[in-house]
Amino acid sequence: MSLTYTAGSLVAARGREWVVLPESAPDMLVLRPLGGSEDDVAAVFPAFEDVRSAEFAAPSPADLGDQRAAGLLRTALRIGFRSGAGPFRSLASIAVEPRAYQLVPLLMALRQRTVRLLISDDVGIGKTVEAGLIAKELLAQGEATRLAVLCSPALAEQWQGELREKFGIDAELVLASTVSRLERALELGQSLFDKHPFTIISTDFIKSTRHREDFLRHCPDLVIVDEAHTCVAADDPAQGGASSATSQLRYELLRKVSADADRHLLLLTATPHSGKESAFRNLLGLVRPELATLDLESAAGRAKLAEHFVARKRADVRTYLTKEEDGLADDSLAERTAFPSDRWTKDEPYKLTPAYRALLDDAIAYARDRVERAGEQGKREARIAWWSVIALLRSMVSSPAAAAQTLKTRSESAAARTAHEADVLGAPVAADSADNDRLEGMDVAPGAAETEDAGARLLELAERAGQLVGPAEDAKLKALTRHLKDLIAEGYHPIVFCRYIPTAEYLAEQLEGKLGKKTKIAAVTGTLSPQQRLERIEQLAAEAAEEAGDAAVRRVLIATDCLSEGVNLQHHFDAVVHYDLAWNPTRHDQREGRVDRYGQKRDQVRVITMYGEDNGIDGKVLEVLFKKHRQIKKDLGISVSVPDETASGVTDAVVEWLLLHGRQGSQESLFEMDGHQESFDRIEREWSSAAEREKTSRSKYAQRAIHPEEVAREVVAVRAALGGAEEVREFALEALRDLDALVRDPRDGSGDFTAQVGGTPAGLRDALATTLGNRLVEEDREIPFRTTPAIGRGEAALVRTDPAIGAVASYVLDSALDVNALGPRPARRCGVVTTDAVSLRTTLLLVRYRFHLTLPSRTGERQLVAEDARLLAYEGAPARARWLDDDAATALLTARATANTHEQAARNAISRDLAGLPDLTAHFTEYGTRLAAELDASHRRVRKANEEIVRGLKVVAQEPADVLGVYVYLPQPSVSLSSGAEA
């Protein structure tokens, strides 16, 4: 049996209409339901099932709608598209509406045969979305078939959620905790990287030689590396010393991954440079080997780099596509992104109570004695004592609970056999590294004892620490309670960051019931797995959401630094309290970055930094490190990471000073210590130099590969095909009202509104319950519909790809096509309106086109079928139609009835136009051919930099086009005044 159905043609089978896809064979048709998605594709065997050619049924003149019917049906149809005909195949199928600036990396990617990009946008701009857009597009075009994301284990679950929820990519987690289960399911000789096409791989896991080699043998054709700066290090002594062993392992792995010139590679980092030129060069070498040796001082070198490197600050994209800043003709496409405008930052001191002060003084005296004695015993003993003392002092100023735990626990470094090993064991638990991979397990309270059984002196100190719990003797806790009450009173939902697990658990216990009955409190620490942490946060949000109608309900999260990277918390929290001062300002940036990012509803995020005014440590760390860090950030507009060696150099000096002088020594004496003035001067110079290099690199390597005009042109094309945000908002408002939802539109300028859907048809309620939650729908609660695509739990975004909007659109479209559907039907396929918006009889048509695309790729040509919906309008009778341009046709959607239309006259008018549809066939064909040519040009324009990837490109309109809707606009009869004048 020969194939009688071409790709794109309509067939009827199994009681419905289908579109034939290019994958079809003579004995098997691969079909997609008309208007359906790729998830609904089915195979049909003509030899065993009834398959026949189908034509889309014409509208019925008996099923007339009102003046809004055309707009509602058009928007419902376009929202349902999941496979666009334009150059961006994936935008119709993702559950996020990208900002215009996020299309820049995608445009850069589509101009490369093999995609190699370093995406270095600032924290909170949306690098994950930018990478996800590229990955989804490459997969949709067939340019990539498998994907691996390399990231730290703390980020793995978040990556999995982002890819699944926003991009429909279901990736398997490959972690140390999951690999055994995954390998048990493998067949003999099978690699888990072959079995699972999409994976998210922990960088810790990949350190294993066996797994690393297996990954390299079966490496996917698309690899994304998150926090790529941790995979390289400065390798010259002048700029940071030799690479760490961990960074070197990762660097070697990525060098082998990038060695395959046909592999797509995306490197993501907010800190590509950080003042270390050799590390930056190593990073560029992973993108393309030749980039590592480019002369970046020359215009030609920077132009070459610009093809592969994008780095923007928030200020660069806060307003985008504007006349003033980007040179566009007008502001019609201007986009303003809701980043918080600034952080309100305040340093809040506290003073120790007499009992706590006495305990700390005794602890310092013990530490001084211990260091002195150890210094006489040898270098190993001295280093063990040093790290034990730092652990003791840090825990002591954290909380009584952390102090007691540390005093009773053996020091990690006590097991060291050499001084170097003592440093390796002791440094991570005492310092606050800027390296994100060191966060896991670092919130455990360190030990200070150097034998299994703590000495009597330490046990006595531990007992005294245990007696200081509670606000009576713990002034720090008392001050925190006051700050939290103030934040809660002002409507904030704060996160309190602590250094140690015992401190977080202590605060959660002590604060329970102290912040008001309407305040929900939860603690998240390293005792929980990454997945359990997310669940704990969602549980806290859900508990508060249950009482969302009560304005007094607040959320307070107590967390250790296990949450300072990776988990996006901007939807639930809007203030940060640094309960424990970190010893590296970069850690504070990481903490604050969890809430101060795109999607934060507050224009101003509150930040409170607590520090001990008289504990001898905090004030000096704040003065030396933090104020310098803040000044650099203020000057540059971005944060420059503090190198670990710089931070540890300062804090070592602070501790040494404390042991010599006690808590009461003057601030100036810190800088007068022998040998330290020169050290501090050097640190100052290096940090300032790093900041200057970062400032220079940001301006020198600013994104110039894609001009805003190019982005604007593609944004116009995308919106023409898929619709813009305002169209979606108006559709949702009108459709929900027509479907008997209780809609409240505050008209406060935000564009947000709420809806209760308890009165809507059962089919719509079921669909909304699936996306928003059964309880929300069953209890008929208010559902917020928000103009921002960054939404919280139980909310809907007013974007075409939001599942709730999709559910409404699907119901509107299905009920319009089914004249026998029960209940309200907001959209109809026919309508007649008498209006003063036209002077001649005008007909508006909603036409669906199908296109057969031949897209060249590295793996050969791909055959695809895509859909588009267009409005066509003409004046007069069908046989003598005078066609209007696209803008005039679209303008008819806003025409409103200005006079009544008699029902029989309306049926007569629509019947004449329906009967004349055959006379319009030639124009439908000509318009489809023109659309195909425009789409062809658009594909070539987006890929203009590489002739090889457009050779063989072809777009053909499939006939016949489907006429979904016919709407007649009758001019309002003029009223004669002659008879009145005669009277």
PDB file of N, CA, C and O in Angstrom, residues 130-174:
ATOM      1  N   GLU A 130      18.164  30.991  30.697  1.00  0.00           N
ATOM      2  CA  GLU A 130      18.863  31.181  29.429  1.00  0.00           C
ATOM      3  C   GLU A 130      19.456  29.872  28.920  1.00  0.00           C
ATOM      4  O   GLU A 130      19.357  29.553  27.724  1.00  0.00           O
ATOM      5  N   ALA A 131      20.052  29.108  29.824  1.00  0.00           N
ATOM      6  CA  ALA A 131      20.598  27.807  29.429  1.00  0.00           C
ATOM      7  C   ALA A 131      19.483  26.842  29.051  1.00  0.00           C
ATOM      8  O   ALA A 131      19.613  26.068  28.088  1.00  0.00           O
ATOM      9  N   GLY A 132      18.382  26.876  29.797  1.00  0.00           N
ATOM     10  CA  GLY A 132      17.256  26.006  29.493  1.00  0.00           C
ATOM     11  C   GLY A 132      16.644  26.305  28.134  1.00  0.00           C
ATOM     12  O   GLY A 132      16.246  25.387  27.404  1.00  0.00           O
ATOM     13  N   LEU A 133      16.570  27.587  27.774  1.00  0.00           N
ATOM     14  CA  LEU A 133      16.049  27.963  26.454  1.00  0.00           C
ATOM     15  C   LEU A 133      16.906  27.358  25.342  1.00  0.00           C
ATOM     16  O   LEU A 133      16.378  26.811  24.366  1.00  0.00           O
ATOM     17  N   ILE A 134      18.219  27.476  25.497  1.00  0.00           N
ATOM     18  CA  ILE A 134      19.122  26.943  24.469  1.00  0.00           C
ATOM     19  C   ILE A 134      19.000  25.425  24.394  1.00  0.00           C
ATOM     20  O   ILE A 134      18.911  24.841  23.304  1.00  0.00           O
ATOM     21  N   ALA A 135      18.987  24.773  25.555  1.00  0.00           N
ATOM     22  CA  ALA A 135      18.888  23.308  25.572  1.00  0.00           C
ATOM     23  C   ALA A 135      17.587  22.837  24.928  1.00  0.00           C
ATOM     24  O   ALA A 135      17.584  21.920  24.090  1.00  0.00           O
ATOM     25  N   LYS A 136      16.484  23.463  25.297  1.00  0.00           N
ATOM     26  CA  LYS A 136      15.188  23.060  24.747  1.00  0.00           C
ATOM     27  C   LYS A 136      15.141  23.272  23.237  1.00  0.00           C
ATOM     28  O   LYS A 136      14.606  22.437  22.495  1.00  0.00           O
ATOM     29  N   GLU A 137      15.720  24.392  22.774  1.00  0.00           N
ATOM     30  CA  GLU A 137      15.709  24.682  21.343  1.00  0.00           C
ATOM     31  C   GLU A 137      16.570  23.691  20.573  1.00  0.00           C
ATOM     32  O   GLU A 137      16.179  23.189  19.512  1.00  0.00           O
ATOM     33  N   LEU A 138      17.754  23.377  21.083  1.00  0.00           N
ATOM     34  CA  LEU A 138      18.623  22.416  20.399  1.00  0.00           C
ATOM     35  C   LEU A 138      17.980  21.038  20.342  1.00  0.00           C
ATOM     36  O   LEU A 138      18.083  20.327  19.330  1.00  0.00           O
ATOM     37  N   LEU A 139      17.307  20.651  21.424  1.00  0.00           N
ATOM     38  CA  LEU A 139      16.616  19.361  21.435  1.00  0.00           C
ATOM     39  C   LEU A 139      15.435  19.373  20.462  1.00  0.00           C
ATOM     40  O   LEU A 139      15.195  18.394  19.748  1.00  0.00           O
ATOM     41  N   ALA A 140      14.680  20.492  20.440  1.00  0.00           N
ATOM     42  CA  ALA A 140      13.511  20.587  19.566  1.00  0.00           C
ATOM     43  C   ALA A 140      13.913  20.554  18.095  1.00  0.00           C
ATOM     44  O   ALA A 140      13.208  20.005  17.248  1.00  0.00           O
ATOM     45  N   GLN A 141      15.078  21.131  17.765  1.00  0.00           N
ATOM     46  CA  GLN A 141      15.530  21.162  16.381  1.00  0.00           C
ATOM     47  C   GLN A 141      16.282  19.899  15.974  1.00  0.00           C
ATOM     48  O   GLN A 141      16.646  19.745  14.813  1.00  0.00           O
ATOM     49  N   GLY A 142      16.529  19.030  16.957  1.00  0.00           N
ATOM     50  CA  GLY A 142      17.279  17.824  16.644  1.00  0.00           C
ATOM     51  C   GLY A 142      18.777  18.043  16.579  1.00  0.00           C
ATOM     52  O   GLY A 142      19.530  17.136  16.195  1.00  0.00           O
ATOM     53  N   GLU A 143      19.243  19.236  16.946  1.00  0.00           N
ATOM     54  CA  GLU A 143      20.679  19.517  16.964  1.00  0.00           C
ATOM     55  C   GLU A 143      21.365  18.804  18.130  1.00  0.00           C
ATOM     56  O   GLU A 143      22.574  18.607  18.128  1.00  0.00           O
ATOM     57  N   ALA A 144      20.592  18.483  19.152  1.00  0.00           N
ATOM     58  CA  ALA A 144      21.095  17.696  20.286  1.00  0.00           C
ATOM     59  C   ALA A 144      20.068  16.625  20.603  1.00  0.00           C
ATOM     60  O   ALA A 144      18.862  16.824  20.416  1.00  0.00           O
ATOM     61  N   THR A 145      20.557  15.486  21.063  1.00  0.00           N
ATOM     62  CA  THR A 145      19.650  14.388  21.406  1.00  0.00           C
ATOM     63  C   THR A 145      19.728  14.011  22.883  1.00  0.00           C
ATOM     64  O   THR A 145      18.813  13.399  23.418  1.00  0.00           O
ATOM     65  N   ARG A 146      20.857  14.350  23.529  1.00  0.00           N
ATOM     66  CA  ARG A 146      21.026  14.016  24.944  1.00  0.00           C
ATOM     67  C   ARG A 146      21.636  15.207  25.675  1.00  0.00           C
ATOM     68  O   ARG A 146      22.333  16.031  25.089  1.00  0.00           O
ATOM     69  N   LEU A 147      21.374  15.284  26.971  1.00  0.00           N
ATOM     70  CA  LEU A 147      21.782  16.450  27.763  1.00  0.00           C
ATOM     71  C   LEU A 147      22.326  15.999  29.105  1.00  0.00           C
ATOM     72  O   LEU A 147      21.764  15.111  29.756  1.00  0.00           O
ATOM     73  N   ALA A 148      23.408  16.632  29.546  1.00  0.00           N
ATOM     74  CA  ALA A 148      23.921  16.446  30.906  1.00  0.00           C
ATOM     75  C   ALA A 148      24.184  17.809  31.506  1.00  0.00           C
ATOM     76  O   ALA A 148      24.748  18.691  30.860  1.00  0.00           O
ATOM     77  N   VAL A 149      23.745  17.983  32.746  1.00  0.00           N
ATOM     78  CA  VAL A 149      24.038  19.191  33.515  1.00  0.00           C
ATOM     79  C   VAL A 149      24.990  18.798  34.631  1.00  0.00           C
ATOM     80  O   VAL A 149      24.695  17.896  35.427  1.00  0.00           O
ATOM     81  N   LEU A 150      26.139  19.441  34.700  1.00  0.00           N
ATOM     82  CA  LEU A 150      27.091  19.219  35.788  1.00  0.00           C
ATOM     83  C   LEU A 150      26.941  20.350  36.794  1.00  0.00           C
ATOM     84  O   LEU A 150      27.069  21.521  36.435  1.00  0.00           O
ATOM     85  N   CYS A 151      26.657  20.016  38.036  1.00  0.00           N
ATOM     86  CA  CYS A 151      26.459  21.037  39.057  1.00  0.00           C
ATOM     87  C   CYS A 151      26.805  20.460  40.419  1.00  0.00           C
ATOM     88  O   CYS A 151      27.006  19.252  40.574  1.00  0.00           O
ATOM     89  N   SER A 152      26.850  21.311  41.426  1.00  0.00           N
ATOM     90  CA  SER A 152      27.108  20.833  42.785  1.00  0.00           C
ATOM     91  C   SER A 152      25.897  20.042  43.266  1.00  0.00           C
ATOM     92  O   SER A 152      24.771  20.283  42.814  1.00  0.00           O
ATOM     93  N   PRO A 153      26.085  19.104  44.188  1.00  0.00           N
ATOM     94  CA  PRO A 153      24.954  18.283  44.640  1.00  0.00           C
ATOM     95  C   PRO A 153      23.837  19.109  45.255  1.00  0.00           C
ATOM     96  O   PRO A 153      22.667  18.740  45.162  1.00  0.00           O
ATOM     97  N   ALA A 154      24.171  20.242  45.869  1.00  0.00           N
ATOM     98  CA  ALA A 154      23.146  21.076  46.495  1.00  0.00           C
ATOM     99  C   ALA A 154      22.214  21.709  45.466  1.00  0.00           C
ATOM    100  O   ALA A 154      21.085  22.074  45.783  1.00  0.00           O
ATOM    101  N   LEU A 155      22.695  21.842  44.218  1.00  0.00           N
ATOM    102  CA  LEU A 155      21.888  22.474  43.168  1.00  0.00           C
ATOM    103  C   LEU A 155      21.141  21.470  42.310  1.00  0.00           C
ATOM    104  O   LEU A 155      20.329  21.856  41.476  1.00  0.00           O
ATOM    105  N   ALA A 156      21.406  20.188  42.487  1.00  0.00           N
ATOM    106  CA  ALA A 156      20.892  19.177  41.558  1.00  0.00           C
ATOM    107  C   ALA A 156      19.371  19.140  41.520  1.00  0.00           C
ATOM    108  O   ALA A 156      18.767  19.148  40.439  1.00  0.00           O
ATOM    109  N   GLU A 157      18.725  19.099  42.702  1.00  0.00           N
ATOM    110  CA  GLU A 157      17.262  19.032  42.715  1.00  0.00           C
ATOM    111  C   GLU A 157      16.631  20.272  42.095  1.00  0.00           C
ATOM    112  O   GLU A 157      15.601  20.195  41.425  1.00  0.00           O
ATOM    113  N   GLN A 158      17.262  21.419  42.335  1.00  0.00           N
ATOM    114  CA  GLN A 158      16.700  22.637  41.752  1.00  0.00           C
ATOM    115  C   GLN A 158      16.807  22.616  40.238  1.00  0.00           C
ATOM    116  O   GLN A 158      15.865  22.994  39.537  1.00  0.00           O
ATOM    117  N   TRP A 159      17.931  22.170  39.715  1.00  0.00           N
ATOM    118  CA  TRP A 159      18.067  22.043  38.260  1.00  0.00           C
ATOM    119  C   TRP A 159      17.012  21.084  37.709  1.00  0.00           C
ATOM    120  O   TRP A 159      16.404  21.335  36.672  1.00  0.00           O
ATOM    121  N   GLN A 160      16.819  19.986  38.418  1.00  0.00           N
ATOM    122  CA  GLN A 160      15.829  19.010  37.953  1.00  0.00           C
ATOM    123  C   GLN A 160      14.444  19.638  37.887  1.00  0.00           C
ATOM    124  O   GLN A 160      13.709  19.472  36.905  1.00  0.00           O
ATOM    125  N   GLY A 161      14.086  20.372  38.943  1.00  0.00           N
ATOM    126  CA  GLY A 161      12.779  21.022  38.972  1.00  0.00           C
ATOM    127  C   GLY A 161      12.625  22.076  37.889  1.00  0.00           C
ATOM    128  O   GLY A 161      11.576  22.174  37.233  1.00  0.00           O
ATOM    129  N   GLU A 162      13.666  22.889  37.675  1.00  0.00           N
ATOM    130  CA  GLU A 162      13.597  23.940  36.661  1.00  0.00           C
ATOM    131  C   GLU A 162      13.425  23.344  35.263  1.00  0.00           C
ATOM    132  O   GLU A 162      12.599  23.813  34.477  1.00  0.00           O
ATOM    133  N   LEU A 163      14.198  22.320  34.949  1.00  0.00           N
ATOM    134  CA  LEU A 163      14.107  21.715  33.623  1.00  0.00           C
ATOM    135  C   LEU A 163      12.754  21.044  33.408  1.00  0.00           C
ATOM    136  O   LEU A 163      12.167  21.131  32.319  1.00  0.00           O
ATOM    137  N   ARG A 164      12.257  20.381  34.442  1.00  0.00           N
ATOM    138  CA  ARG A 164      10.981  19.678  34.290  1.00  0.00           C
ATOM    139  C   ARG A 164       9.805  20.657  34.221  1.00  0.00           C
ATOM    140  O   ARG A 164       8.945  20.564  33.338  1.00  0.00           O
ATOM    141  N   GLU A 165       9.746  21.600  35.162  1.00  0.00           N
ATOM    142  CA  GLU A 165       8.570  22.464  35.280  1.00  0.00           C
ATOM    143  C   GLU A 165       8.531  23.552  34.216  1.00  0.00           C
ATOM    144  O   GLU A 165       7.446  23.915  33.750  1.00  0.00           O
ATOM    145  N   LYS A 166       9.693  24.083  33.822  1.00  0.00           N
ATOM    146  CA  LYS A 166       9.694  25.194  32.873  1.00  0.00           C
ATOM    147  C   LYS A 166       9.932  24.759  31.434  1.00  0.00           C
ATOM    148  O   LYS A 166       9.460  25.416  30.512  1.00  0.00           O
ATOM    149  N   PHE A 167      10.656  23.659  31.256  1.00  0.00           N
ATOM    150  CA  PHE A 167      11.055  23.293  29.896  1.00  0.00           C
ATOM    151  C   PHE A 167      10.605  21.893  29.472  1.00  0.00           C
ATOM    152  O   PHE A 167      10.896  21.469  28.356  1.00  0.00           O
ATOM    153  N   GLY A 168       9.921  21.181  30.342  1.00  0.00           N
ATOM    154  CA  GLY A 168       9.421  19.861  29.973  1.00  0.00           C
ATOM    155  C   GLY A 168      10.509  18.839  29.718  1.00  0.00           C
ATOM    156  O   GLY A 168      10.302  17.879  28.974  1.00  0.00           O
ATOM    157  N   ILE A 169      11.686  19.026  30.326  1.00  0.00           N
ATOM    158  CA  ILE A 169      12.793  18.077  30.189  1.00  0.00           C
ATOM    159  C   ILE A 169      12.894  17.283  31.483  1.00  0.00           C
ATOM    160  O   ILE A 169      13.221  17.837  32.529  1.00  0.00           O
ATOM    161  N   ASP A 170      12.595  16.007  31.419  1.00  0.00           N
ATOM    162  CA  ASP A 170      12.579  15.163  32.622  1.00  0.00           C
ATOM    163  C   ASP A 170      13.945  14.499  32.777  1.00  0.00           C
ATOM    164  O   ASP A 170      14.241  13.501  32.138  1.00  0.00           O
ATOM    165  N   ALA A 171      14.782  15.083  33.631  1.00  0.00           N
ATOM    166  CA  ALA A 171      16.163  14.613  33.772  1.00  0.00           C
ATOM    167  C   ALA A 171      16.324  13.748  35.012  1.00  0.00           C
ATOM    168  O   ALA A 171      15.691  13.984  36.042  1.00  0.00           O
ATOM    169  N   GLU A 172      17.196  12.759  34.912  1.00  0.00           N
ATOM    170  CA  GLU A 172      17.475  11.848  36.026  1.00  0.00           C
ATOM    171  C   GLU A 172      18.625  12.405  36.858  1.00  0.00           C
ATOM    172  O   GLU A 172      19.638  12.883  36.320  1.00  0.00           O
ATOM    173  N   LEU A 173      18.485  12.338  38.178  1.00  0.00           N
ATOM    174  CA  LEU A 173      19.554  12.783  39.073  1.00  0.00           C
ATOM    175  C   LEU A 173      20.607  11.688  39.203  1.00  0.00           C
ATOM    176  O   LEU A 173      20.292  10.555  39.566  1.00  0.00           O
ATOM    177  N   VAL A 174      21.849  12.027  38.915  1.00  0.00           N
ATOM    178  CA  VAL A 174      22.960  11.095  39.076  1.00  0.00           C
ATOM    179  C   VAL A 174      23.833  11.634  40.211  1.00  0.00           C
ATOM    180  O   VAL A 174      24.705  12.478  39.995  1.00  0.00           O
TER     181      VAL A 174
END
